[in-house]
XYZ file of C-alpha atoms in Angstrom:
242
model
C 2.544 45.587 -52.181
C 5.698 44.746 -50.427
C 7.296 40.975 -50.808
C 9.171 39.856 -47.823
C 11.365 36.703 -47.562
C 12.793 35.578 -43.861
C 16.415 34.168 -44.779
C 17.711 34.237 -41.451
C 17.707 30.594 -40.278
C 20.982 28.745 -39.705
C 19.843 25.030 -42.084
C 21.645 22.798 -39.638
C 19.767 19.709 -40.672
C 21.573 20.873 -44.850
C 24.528 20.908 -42.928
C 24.683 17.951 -41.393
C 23.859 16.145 -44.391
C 26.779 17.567 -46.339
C 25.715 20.318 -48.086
C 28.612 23.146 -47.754
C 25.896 26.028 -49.118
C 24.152 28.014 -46.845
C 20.530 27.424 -46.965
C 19.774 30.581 -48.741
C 22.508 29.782 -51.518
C 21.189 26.295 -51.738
C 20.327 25.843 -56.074
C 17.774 23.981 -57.316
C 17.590 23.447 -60.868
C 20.122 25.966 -60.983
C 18.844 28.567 -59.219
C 19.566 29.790 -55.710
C 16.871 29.444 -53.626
C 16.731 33.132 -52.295
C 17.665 34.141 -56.120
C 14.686 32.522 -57.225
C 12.285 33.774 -54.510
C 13.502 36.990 -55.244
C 13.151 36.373 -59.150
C 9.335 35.303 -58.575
C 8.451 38.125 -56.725
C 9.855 41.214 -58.724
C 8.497 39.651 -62.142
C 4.639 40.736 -59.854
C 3.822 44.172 -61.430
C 2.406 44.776 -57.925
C 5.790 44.347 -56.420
C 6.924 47.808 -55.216
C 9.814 46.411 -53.204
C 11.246 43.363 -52.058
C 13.141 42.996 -48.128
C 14.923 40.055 -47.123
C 16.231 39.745 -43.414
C 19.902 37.128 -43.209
C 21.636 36.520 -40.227
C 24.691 37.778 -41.653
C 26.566 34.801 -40.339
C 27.580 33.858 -44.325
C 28.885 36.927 -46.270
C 28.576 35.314 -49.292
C 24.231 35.209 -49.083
C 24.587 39.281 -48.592
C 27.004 39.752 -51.436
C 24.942 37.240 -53.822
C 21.786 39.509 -53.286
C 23.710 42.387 -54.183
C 24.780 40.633 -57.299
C 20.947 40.207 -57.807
C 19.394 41.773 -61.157
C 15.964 42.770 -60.496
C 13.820 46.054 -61.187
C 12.775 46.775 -58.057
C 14.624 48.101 -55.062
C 15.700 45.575 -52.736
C 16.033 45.942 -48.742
C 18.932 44.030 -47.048
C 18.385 43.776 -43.263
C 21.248 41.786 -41.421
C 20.202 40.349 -38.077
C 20.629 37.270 -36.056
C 17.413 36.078 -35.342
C 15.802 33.110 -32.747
C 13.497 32.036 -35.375
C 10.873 33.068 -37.795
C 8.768 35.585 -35.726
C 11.612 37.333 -35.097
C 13.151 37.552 -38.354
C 9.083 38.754 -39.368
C 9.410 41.313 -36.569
C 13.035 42.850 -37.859
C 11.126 43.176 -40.767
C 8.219 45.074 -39.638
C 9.626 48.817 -39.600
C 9.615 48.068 -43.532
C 6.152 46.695 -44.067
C 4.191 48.712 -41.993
C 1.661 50.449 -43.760
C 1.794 48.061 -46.460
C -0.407 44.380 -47.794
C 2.762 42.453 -47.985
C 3.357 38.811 -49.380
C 5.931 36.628 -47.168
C 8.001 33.568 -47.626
C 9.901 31.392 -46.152
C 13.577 31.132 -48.436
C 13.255 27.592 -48.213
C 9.410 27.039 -49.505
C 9.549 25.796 -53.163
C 6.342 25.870 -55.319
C 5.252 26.466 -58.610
C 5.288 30.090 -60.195
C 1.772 29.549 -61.893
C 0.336 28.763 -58.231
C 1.985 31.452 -56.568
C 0.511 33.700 -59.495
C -2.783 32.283 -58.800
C -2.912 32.863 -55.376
C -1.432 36.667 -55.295
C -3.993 37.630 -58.064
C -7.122 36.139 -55.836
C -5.597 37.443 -52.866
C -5.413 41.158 -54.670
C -9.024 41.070 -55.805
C -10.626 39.622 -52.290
C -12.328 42.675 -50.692
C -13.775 40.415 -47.602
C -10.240 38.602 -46.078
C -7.600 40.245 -43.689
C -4.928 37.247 -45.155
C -4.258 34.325 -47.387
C -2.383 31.551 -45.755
C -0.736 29.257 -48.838
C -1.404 25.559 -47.538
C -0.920 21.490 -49.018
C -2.409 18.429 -48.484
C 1.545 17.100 -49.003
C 3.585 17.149 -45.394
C 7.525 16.075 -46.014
C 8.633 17.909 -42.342
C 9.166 17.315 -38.976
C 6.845 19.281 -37.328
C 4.012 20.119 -39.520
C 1.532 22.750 -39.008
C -1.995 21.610 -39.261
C -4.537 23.815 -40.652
C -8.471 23.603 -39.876
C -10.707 25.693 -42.341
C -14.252 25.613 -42.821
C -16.021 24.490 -46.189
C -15.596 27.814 -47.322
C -11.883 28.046 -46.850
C -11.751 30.189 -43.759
C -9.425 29.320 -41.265
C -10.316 28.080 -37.610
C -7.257 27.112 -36.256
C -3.509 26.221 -36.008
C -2.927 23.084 -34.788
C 0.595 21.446 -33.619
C -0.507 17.355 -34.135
C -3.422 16.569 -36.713
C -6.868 17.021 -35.903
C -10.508 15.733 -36.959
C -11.046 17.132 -40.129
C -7.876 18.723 -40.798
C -6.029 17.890 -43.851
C -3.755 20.960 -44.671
C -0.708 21.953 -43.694
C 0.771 25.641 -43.512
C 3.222 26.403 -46.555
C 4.962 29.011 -45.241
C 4.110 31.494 -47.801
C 1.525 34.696 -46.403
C -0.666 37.524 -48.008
C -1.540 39.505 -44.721
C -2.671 43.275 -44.301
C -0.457 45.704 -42.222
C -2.629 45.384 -39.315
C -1.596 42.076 -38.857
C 2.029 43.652 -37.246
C -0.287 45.014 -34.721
C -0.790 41.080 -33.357
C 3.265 40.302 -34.076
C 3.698 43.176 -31.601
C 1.815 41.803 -29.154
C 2.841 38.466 -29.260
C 6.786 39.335 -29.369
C 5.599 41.569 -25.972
C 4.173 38.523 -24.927
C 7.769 36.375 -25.214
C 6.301 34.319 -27.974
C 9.150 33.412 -30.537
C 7.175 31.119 -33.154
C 5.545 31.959 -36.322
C 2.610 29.786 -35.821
C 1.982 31.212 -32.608
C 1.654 34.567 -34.260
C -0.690 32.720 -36.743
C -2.789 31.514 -33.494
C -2.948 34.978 -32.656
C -4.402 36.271 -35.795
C -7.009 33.802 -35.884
C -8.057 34.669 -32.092
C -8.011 38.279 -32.779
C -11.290 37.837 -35.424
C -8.827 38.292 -38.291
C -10.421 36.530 -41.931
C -7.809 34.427 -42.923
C -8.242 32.370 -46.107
C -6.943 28.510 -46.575
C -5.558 28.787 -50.233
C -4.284 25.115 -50.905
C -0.785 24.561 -53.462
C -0.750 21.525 -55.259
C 2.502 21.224 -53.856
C 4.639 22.354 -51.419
C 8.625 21.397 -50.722
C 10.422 22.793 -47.404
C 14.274 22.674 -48.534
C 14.833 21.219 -45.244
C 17.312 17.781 -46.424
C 19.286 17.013 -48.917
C 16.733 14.756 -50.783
C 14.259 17.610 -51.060
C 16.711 19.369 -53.484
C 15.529 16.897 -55.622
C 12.077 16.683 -54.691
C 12.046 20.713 -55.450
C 13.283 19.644 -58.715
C 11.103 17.266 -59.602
C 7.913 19.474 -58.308
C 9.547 22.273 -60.931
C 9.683 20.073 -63.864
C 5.894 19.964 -64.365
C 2.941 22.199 -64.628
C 0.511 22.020 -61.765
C -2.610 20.558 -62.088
C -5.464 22.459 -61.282
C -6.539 21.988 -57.281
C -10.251 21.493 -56.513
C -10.389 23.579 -54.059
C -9.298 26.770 -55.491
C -12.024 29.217 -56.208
């Protein structure tokens, strides 16, 4: 399986708080965010590869992966990108072909969940995706997620909804056919992620709900801390995982 991580977005809000890093160089608990992504997901003996699309506008986040010791090969693509679905779609030449887990550089969770839900992602025979959701919503413009009782998803929703409780965590297990839908959308002049999601979901796709204890979008300077504090402790077990 291929591991993906879209690092291309500029972290204004970090910015504008104070924080001199760029987003991707951000540390928490020591660790640079896209250093530790990239840690997680080459310590998965599935991992044949990791990519990571940057904007390029920060030399230092290119030259920091380099510096990167992991033991599999890593893909650097530079690009500027208009958001999320774009930086997925610059990313597409390399995962086509390919299951492939993606992430957000700025989601933080725990490495025991993310284990978790790669390992009942891998032995699911019946689901085109896994979509990593919370119940916990620290950001601006949440996006809701509707699932049925038994976890399959029904919808992408921009404002809560009867019966909703989850949010997306910006972490995906999705089959290669999936870049079939991001091609149509991007031909369609869509530009967000979730509107690719909303595609998948309308084209019959299974996608599974799989709910984190906790979430943290690196999106302000407090939730360095919060990403901290989620770190320092072992997850408890969530109810609804199978």
């Amino acid at each position: 399986m291929i591991y993906a991580i879209l690092a291309a977005g500029e972290g204004s809000r970090l910015s504008d708080e104070g924080i001199t890093s760029p987003k991707p160089l951000v540390e928490v608990c020591g660790e640079t965010l896209i250093g530790r992504l990239a840690g997680i997901m080459a310590a998965r003996p599935d991992c044949e590869r990791i990519e990571i699309v940057i904007s390029g506008r920060d030399p230092e986040v290119e030259a920091h992966l380099r510096e990167l010791s992991l033991n599999v090969p890593l893909g650097i693509t530079v690009k500027a990108t208009g958001g999320s679905m774009e930086s997925l779609a610059a990313l597409a030449p390399h995962l086509r072909g390919h299951d492939f887990c993606l992430s957000t550089v700025d989601s933080v969770f725990h490495p025991l969940e993310f284990n978790h839900y790669v390992d009942s992602w891998l032995a699911d025979t019946e689901s085109d995706g896994y979509m990593a959701v919370t119940t916990y919503a620290d950001d601006e413009k949440p996006l809701y997620v509707g699932a049925d009782p038994q976890g399959r998803i029904t919808g992408f929703f921009d404002t809560p909804a009867a019966g909703v409780s989850y949010v997306s965590g910006g972490i995906y297990l999705l089959r290669s056919a999936a870049l079939d839908e991001l091609t149509d959308c991007m031909d369609a002049g869509h530009r967000r992620m979730r509107d690719f999601q909303r595609a998948l979901v309308a084209s019959g796709m299974h996608l599974t709900a799989w709910p984190f204890s906790r979430i943290i979008d690196v999106d302000h300077a407090s939730d360095i801390n919060a990403a901290a504090e989620l770190l320092s402790h072992k997850p408890n077990p969530s109810p609804w995982q199978k």
